[in-house]
Coordinates of N, CA and C in Angstrom, one line a residue:
X1388 N 0.9 -1.2 -0.1 CA 0.0 0.1 0.0 C 1.0 1.3 0.0
X1389 N 1.9 1.3 0.7 CA 2.9 2.4 0.8 C 3.5 2.8 -0.6
X1390 N 3.6 2.0 -1.6 CA 4.0 2.0 -2.8 C 2.8 2.8 -3.6
X1391 N 1.8 2.5 -3.4 CA 0.6 3.1 -4.0 C 0.2 4.5 -3.6
X1392 N 0.1 4.6 -2.3 CA -0.3 5.7 -1.4 C 0.8 6.8 -1.4
X1393 N 1.9 6.4 -1.2 CA 3.2 7.3 -1.2 C 3.5 7.2 0.4
X1394 N 4.8 7.4 0.6 CA 5.2 7.4 1.9 C 4.6 8.2 3.2
X1395 N 4.6 9.3 2.8 CA 4.2 10.7 3.7 C 2.8 10.2 3.8
X1396 N 1.7 10.1 2.8 CA 0.5 10.0 2.9 C -0.1 8.7 3.5
X1397 N 0.8 7.6 3.4 CA 0.6 6.2 4.1 C 0.8 6.4 5.6
X1398 N 2.0 7.2 5.9 CA 2.2 7.3 7.4 C 0.9 8.0 8.0
X1399 N 0.3 9.1 7.3 CA -0.6 9.9 7.8 C -1.8 9.2 8.0
X1400 N -2.3 8.4 6.7 CA -3.6 7.9 6.6 C -3.7 6.6 7.3
X1401 N -2.7 5.8 7.4 CA -2.8 4.4 7.6 C -2.2 4.1 9.1
X1402 N -2.0 5.5 9.9 CA -1.5 5.1 11.3 C -2.8 4.8 12.2
X1403 N -2.2 3.9 12.8 CA -3.2 3.3 13.7 C -4.3 2.4 13.2
X1404 N -4.2 1.8 11.8 CA -5.0 1.0 11.1 C -5.2 -0.2 11.8
X1405 N -6.3 -1.0 11.7 CA -6.6 -2.2 12.2 C -7.4 -3.1 11.2
X1406 N -6.8 -4.1 10.6 CA -7.6 -5.0 9.6 C -8.2 -6.0 10.6
X1407 N -9.4 -5.8 10.9 CA -10.1 -6.7 11.9 C -10.6 -8.1 11.7
X1408 N -11.6 -8.2 10.7 CA -12.1 -9.5 10.5 C -12.7 -9.6 9.0
X1409 N -12.8 -10.8 8.7 CA -13.5 -11.0 7.4 C -14.6 -11.7 7.7
X1410 N -15.8 -11.2 7.1 CA -17.4 -11.9 7.1 C -17.7 -12.3 5.9
X1411 N -17.5 -13.4 5.4 CA -17.9 -13.6 4.0 C -16.9 -13.1 3.2
X1412 N -17.4 -12.1 2.2 CA -16.5 -11.3 1.6 C -16.2 -9.9 1.7
X1413 N -16.5 -9.6 3.0 CA -16.5 -8.3 3.6 C -15.3 -8.3 4.6
X1414 N -14.3 -7.3 4.3 CA -13.1 -7.1 5.2 C -13.6 -5.9 6.0
X1415 N -13.6 -6.0 7.3 CA -13.7 -4.8 8.3 C -12.3 -4.3 8.7
X1416 N -12.2 -2.8 8.4 CA -11.1 -2.3 8.5 C -11.4 -1.0 9.7
X1417 N -10.5 -0.6 10.5 CA -10.7 0.3 11.5 C -9.7 1.2 11.3
X1418 N -10.3 2.5 11.1 CA -9.0 3.6 10.9 C -9.1 4.5 12.3
X1419 N -8.1 5.5 12.2 CA -8.1 6.4 13.5 C -9.2 7.3 13.7
X1420 N -10.1 7.7 12.8 CA -10.9 8.6 12.9 C -12.0 8.6 11.7
X1421 N -13.1 9.4 11.7 CA -14.0 9.4 10.6 C -13.4 9.8 9.3
X1422 N -12.7 10.8 9.4 CA -12.1 11.5 8.2 C -10.9 10.6 7.5
X1423 N -10.1 9.8 8.5 CA -9.3 8.8 7.7 C -10.0 7.4 7.3
X1424 N -11.1 7.2 7.8 CA -12.0 6.2 7.2 C -12.6 6.3 6.1
X1425 N -13.3 7.7 5.8 CA -13.8 8.0 4.8 C -12.8 8.0 3.5
X1426 N -11.8 8.8 3.8 CA -10.7 8.7 2.8 C -10.2 7.4 2.3
X1427 N -9.9 6.6 3.2 CA -9.7 5.1 2.9 C -10.4 4.3 2.1
X1428 N -11.6 4.4 2.5 CA -12.8 3.7 1.8 C -12.8 4.2 0.5
X1429 N -13.0 5.5 0.3 CA -13.2 6.4 -0.9 C -12.2 6.1 -2.0
X1430 N -11.0 6.3 -1.6 CA -9.8 6.2 -2.4 C -9.1 4.9 -2.4
X1431 N -9.2 3.9 -1.4 CA -8.2 2.9 -1.6 C -8.8 1.5 -1.4
X1432 N -10.3 1.5 -1.2 CA -10.9 0.2 -0.9 C -10.6 -0.8 -2.0
X1433 N -10.6 -0.4 -3.0 CA -10.3 -1.4 -4.5 C -9.0 -2.0 -3.9
X1434 N -8.1 -1.2 -3.9 CA -6.5 -1.8 -3.7 C -6.4 -2.5 -2.4
X1435 N -7.1 -1.8 -1.4 CA -7.1 -2.9 -0.2 C -7.6 -4.3 -0.3
X1436 N -8.9 -4.3 -1.2 CA -9.3 -5.5 -1.5 C -8.5 -6.5 -2.4
X1437 N -8.0 -6.0 -3.2 CA -6.9 -6.8 -4.1 C -5.8 -7.4 -3.4
X1438 N -5.3 -6.6 -2.5 CA -4.2 -7.2 -1.6 C -4.5 -8.1 -0.6
X1439 N -5.7 -7.8 0.2 CA -6.2 -8.6 1.1 C -6.6 -10.0 0.5
X1440 N -7.3 -10.0 -0.7 CA -7.5 -11.2 -1.6 C -6.4 -12.2 -1.6
X1441 N -5.2 -11.5 -2.3 CA -4.0 -12.3 -2.4 C -3.6 -12.6 -1.0
X1442 N -3.5 -11.8 0.0 CA -3.0 -12.4 1.2 C -3.7 -13.5 2.0
X1443 N -5.0 -13.5 1.9 CA -6.0 -14.3 2.5 C -6.1 -15.4 1.5
X1444 N -5.9 -15.5 0.4 CA -6.3 -16.6 -0.7 C -8.0 -16.8 -0.8
X1445 N -8.6 -15.6 -0.5 CA -9.9 -15.8 -0.8 C -10.5 -14.3 -1.3
X1446 N -11.5 -14.2 -2.0 CA -12.2 -13.1 -2.6 C -12.6 -12.0 -1.5
X1447 N -12.1 -10.9 -1.6 CA -12.7 -10.0 -0.8 C -13.4 -8.8 -1.7
X1448 N -14.7 -8.6 -1.8 CA -15.3 -7.8 -2.6 C -15.7 -6.6 -1.9
X1449 N -15.6 -6.5 -0.6 CA -16.1 -5.1 0.1 C -15.0 -5.0 1.2
X1450 N -14.6 -3.7 1.1 CA -13.9 -3.4 2.2 C -14.6 -2.1 3.1
X1451 N -15.1 -2.5 4.3 CA -15.9 -1.4 5.0 C -14.8 -0.9 6.0
X1452 N -14.6 0.3 5.8 CA -13.5 1.0 6.8 C -14.5 2.0 7.9
X1453 N -14.1 1.5 9.0 CA -14.9 2.3 9.9 C -14.0 3.1 11.0
X1454 N -14.5 4.3 11.7 CA -13.5 4.9 12.8 C -13.5 4.0 13.9
X1455 N -12.2 4.1 14.5 CA -11.9 2.9 15.6 C -12.9 3.0 16.8
X1456 N -13.6 4.2 16.9 CA -14.5 4.4 18.1 C -15.6 3.3 17.9
X1457 N -15.9 2.8 16.6 CA -17.0 2.0 16.5 C -16.6 0.5 16.4
X1458 N -15.4 0.2 16.8 CA -14.7 -1.2 16.9 C -15.3 -1.8 18.1
X1459 N -15.6 -3.1 17.8 CA -16.2 -3.9 19.0 C -15.1 -3.9 19.9
X1460 N -15.6 -4.2 21.3 CA -14.5 -4.3 22.4 C -13.6 -5.6 21.9
X1461 N -12.3 -5.5 22.5 CA -11.6 -6.4 22.3 C -12.1 -7.8 22.7
X1462 N -11.5 -8.8 22.0 CA -12.1 -10.3 22.4 C -11.2 -10.9 23.5

């Protein structure tokens, strides 16, 4: 992702990101705040889904990026 986004923007946007869980073909991602979540989902969801599909060896069709304050409590 850093190669796609650029180092400075990657450090700013993906700081404190958490790739949390997969439910079917949906990947849940938690960003530091609403602005970062919206930007990540709008501009990079497709890139994230392609990379995640390759890493997980399963199809990820939807990347849902939410702010960390909406994250479920730690398991």
